């Protein structure tokens, strides 16, 4: 028997559709509902603004109501659009490594950090970003999960929904260890490299949009640079940063950025 319930007729327009296509389909199908909700919020804001104006004895109660109502509706629109935009990498309309690389350079370069994209560690999987700066060295990778995926720490374990994050963590930890040993051998500078995973979409159940378990930190892309600066894993001089960056550029083969 074909998969599916014999009691529920198939909807052909969803047959063979990917989760991403279904998400977009339902998003646009819910547009009328969102507009109705936004209208209710705007009206409530208008009423609240008008009542506040009357409470403080303002002669014009209409303008404050309009302003508050418009701001409330705008806030609802921004929240809804941000929720949709966060799935762009998962839906394939944006490249996660491009977005994260841009955020890292924007936030870290002015503080003396070097950001290198698309590097292959010998014997290990390629990494999306290598960050070298006064606070130490990090590797940053990118992944995207469905919007309803919960990323959390329970005890000492990392979970992606009900799945252990051990295999995800191990690959990045191995790459970090191999690269640290390679850089130490080539430069004579002992460094500890910390792996970070930028999670595009999904829901991180951690303070400040980050969670750390099993030797791996998972964070929203816009939180990664801030986390790096707040969690130094060493102390490097400007000269050491330069030596490490030049050595990494020499010994690590560049790779084409992966599409996520």
XYZ file of C-alpha atoms in Angstrom:
260
model
C 0.000 0.000 0.000
C 1.265 3.489 -0.760
C 2.344 5.658 2.146
C -0.316 7.836 3.705
C -3.629 7.366 5.436
C -6.496 5.537 3.726
C -8.893 7.772 5.663
C -7.477 11.121 4.554
C -7.529 11.890 0.819
C -4.270 13.078 -0.689
C -3.881 16.705 -1.634
C -2.006 16.515 -4.920
C -0.605 20.015 -4.674
C 1.482 18.899 -1.661
C 2.563 15.523 -3.053
C 6.353 15.397 -3.297
C 6.725 18.946 -1.969
C 9.798 19.689 0.123
C 9.453 21.044 3.673
C 10.818 24.366 2.411
C 8.200 24.635 -0.337
C 5.440 23.690 2.078
C 6.654 26.326 4.536
C 6.519 29.046 1.865
C 3.115 27.838 0.676
C 1.602 27.975 4.157
C 3.307 31.304 4.878
C 1.614 33.004 1.939
C -1.642 31.176 2.648
C -1.651 32.771 6.109
C -1.307 36.301 4.764
C -4.982 37.213 5.254
C -4.899 35.983 8.829
C -1.766 38.021 9.568
C -3.298 41.141 8.022
C -6.459 40.714 10.102
C -4.406 40.288 13.270
C -2.296 43.324 12.350
C -5.445 45.360 11.863
C -6.724 44.348 15.304
C -3.386 45.294 16.837
C -3.468 48.650 15.046
C -6.980 49.390 16.270
C -6.040 48.411 19.816
C -3.003 50.678 19.584
C -5.149 53.534 18.304
C -7.586 53.093 21.193
C -4.769 52.883 23.722
C -3.022 55.981 22.354
C -6.256 57.965 22.350
C -7.052 56.933 25.926
C -3.588 57.939 27.096
C -3.933 61.315 25.360
C -7.291 61.870 27.062
C -5.873 60.720 30.395
C -3.129 63.363 30.254
C -5.548 66.029 29.091
C -4.181 66.512 25.590
C -6.489 68.501 23.336
C -5.711 66.335 20.320
C -6.424 62.662 21.028
C -6.598 61.591 17.389
C -2.940 62.055 16.444
C -1.488 60.088 19.409
C -3.924 57.277 18.662
C -2.888 57.174 15.001
C 0.818 57.205 15.911
C 0.529 54.461 18.531
C -1.701 52.349 16.273
C 0.710 52.683 13.346
C 3.711 51.800 15.520
C 1.932 48.755 16.935
C 1.021 47.514 13.444
C 4.572 48.170 12.232
C 6.018 46.215 15.154
C 3.786 43.247 14.316
C 4.872 43.421 10.674
C 8.575 43.483 11.616
C 8.217 40.515 13.965
C 6.429 38.471 11.289
C 8.885 39.412 8.553
C 11.896 38.684 10.762
C 10.497 35.238 11.477
C 10.200 34.570 7.740
C 13.575 36.115 6.878
C 15.352 33.889 9.408
C 14.397 30.867 7.293
C 16.014 32.267 4.127
C 19.118 30.055 4.340
C 17.063 26.953 5.114
C 14.807 27.764 2.148
C 17.838 28.145 -0.108
C 17.273 31.785 -1.009
C 20.398 32.964 0.832
C 23.852 31.553 1.505
C 24.576 31.100 5.190
C 28.356 31.358 4.876
C 28.080 34.642 2.978
C 25.812 36.156 5.613
C 27.934 34.974 8.547
C 31.183 36.068 6.908
C 29.773 39.542 6.376
C 28.612 39.763 9.995
C 31.977 38.562 11.333
C 34.000 41.048 9.301
C 31.668 43.920 10.150
C 31.901 43.262 13.896
C 35.457 41.961 14.354
C 37.816 43.502 11.783
C 37.935 46.873 13.511
C 39.015 45.126 16.723
C 42.077 43.518 15.163
C 40.570 40.183 14.111
C 41.228 38.468 10.784
C 38.400 36.548 9.115
C 39.243 33.990 6.421
C 36.505 32.234 4.459
C 36.300 28.770 2.915
C 39.357 26.851 4.143
C 40.113 23.135 3.907
C 41.850 21.594 6.931
C 44.092 18.698 5.796
C 42.433 15.393 6.591
C 39.279 17.064 7.902
C 36.129 18.633 6.513
C 36.384 22.143 5.125
C 35.429 25.026 7.388
C 33.464 28.097 6.424
C 35.366 30.695 8.467
C 38.617 30.945 10.401
C 38.795 33.813 12.895
C 42.158 34.891 14.335
C 42.451 37.821 16.723
C 43.729 39.166 20.037
C 41.397 36.849 21.944
C 42.487 33.637 20.219
C 41.434 31.483 17.263
C 38.013 30.103 16.280
C 36.551 28.123 13.436
C 32.961 28.908 12.462
C 30.712 26.684 10.401
C 27.151 27.222 9.142
C 24.099 24.979 9.207
C 20.366 25.478 8.730
C 17.520 23.553 10.301
C 13.763 23.819 9.944
C 12.210 26.729 11.902
C 10.631 24.441 14.508
C 13.878 22.602 15.378
C 14.851 23.092 19.029
C 18.567 23.326 19.760
C 19.280 22.894 23.451
C 21.545 21.513 26.127
C 20.328 18.878 28.548
C 22.896 17.974 31.151
C 26.152 17.766 29.246
C 24.574 16.753 25.947
C 23.722 18.842 22.912
C 20.409 18.145 21.210
C 18.813 19.070 17.904
C 15.214 18.212 18.701
C 15.460 14.600 19.898
C 18.743 13.867 18.134
C 22.114 13.987 19.862
C 24.474 16.678 18.581
C 27.540 14.489 19.145
C 28.249 13.825 15.470
C 27.876 17.516 14.604
C 30.183 18.555 17.446
C 32.804 15.871 16.777
C 33.457 16.917 13.197
C 34.139 20.526 14.142
C 36.134 19.623 17.258
C 38.355 17.295 15.213
C 38.901 20.005 12.605
C 39.785 22.519 15.333
C 42.253 20.136 16.996
C 43.953 19.257 13.698
C 44.256 22.892 12.694
C 45.598 23.929 16.118
C 48.339 21.293 15.933
C 49.180 22.317 12.361
C 49.449 26.022 13.192
C 51.533 25.289 16.304
C 53.963 23.181 14.285
C 54.312 25.773 11.533
C 54.535 28.896 13.722
C 55.728 27.732 17.130
C 52.729 29.476 18.675
C 50.573 27.268 20.879
C 46.915 28.010 20.217
C 43.641 26.416 21.256
C 40.985 26.662 18.566
C 37.338 26.803 19.601
C 34.625 25.564 17.208
C 31.410 27.556 16.747
C 28.345 26.673 14.712
C 26.177 29.459 13.282
C 22.597 28.188 13.260
C 20.456 29.664 10.506
C 16.851 29.070 11.532
C 15.856 26.727 14.313
C 15.211 27.804 17.912
C 18.154 27.972 20.279
C 17.094 27.341 23.864
C 19.939 29.217 25.488
C 20.644 32.540 27.094
C 21.476 35.250 24.587
C 20.797 33.005 21.609
C 23.755 30.694 22.309
C 24.146 27.222 23.773
C 27.384 25.371 24.579
C 27.664 21.620 25.085
C 29.972 18.759 24.108
C 32.747 21.221 23.262
C 30.693 23.122 20.680
C 28.951 26.478 20.861
C 25.855 26.978 18.697
C 24.646 30.541 18.168
C 22.501 32.620 15.880
C 24.684 34.221 13.150
C 24.282 37.745 14.506
C 25.411 36.515 17.950
C 28.608 34.760 16.902
C 30.925 37.787 16.740
C 29.714 39.097 20.095
C 30.213 35.677 21.655
C 33.761 35.453 20.261
C 34.718 38.781 21.799
C 33.138 37.907 25.138
C 34.783 34.463 25.387
C 38.528 34.866 24.776
C 40.384 31.561 24.625
C 43.880 32.995 24.672
C 45.902 36.183 24.373
C 47.709 36.960 21.137
C 49.832 39.947 20.246
C 49.345 41.840 17.002
C 52.487 40.201 15.623
C 51.246 36.707 16.536
C 47.889 37.408 14.894
C 49.718 38.431 11.725
C 51.959 35.337 11.750
C 49.051 32.964 12.335
C 46.916 34.612 9.640
C 49.706 34.466 7.043
C 50.537 30.879 7.922
C 46.887 29.818 7.722
C 46.539 31.508 4.331
C 49.607 29.613 3.127
C 48.906 26.110 4.403
C 45.110 25.947 4.164
C 43.687 25.405 0.727
C 40.847 27.710 -0.196
C 37.540 26.072 -1.014
C 34.461 27.223 -2.860
C 31.829 28.453 -0.452
C 29.162 25.864 0.074
C 25.572 26.729 -0.642
C 23.161 26.385 2.313
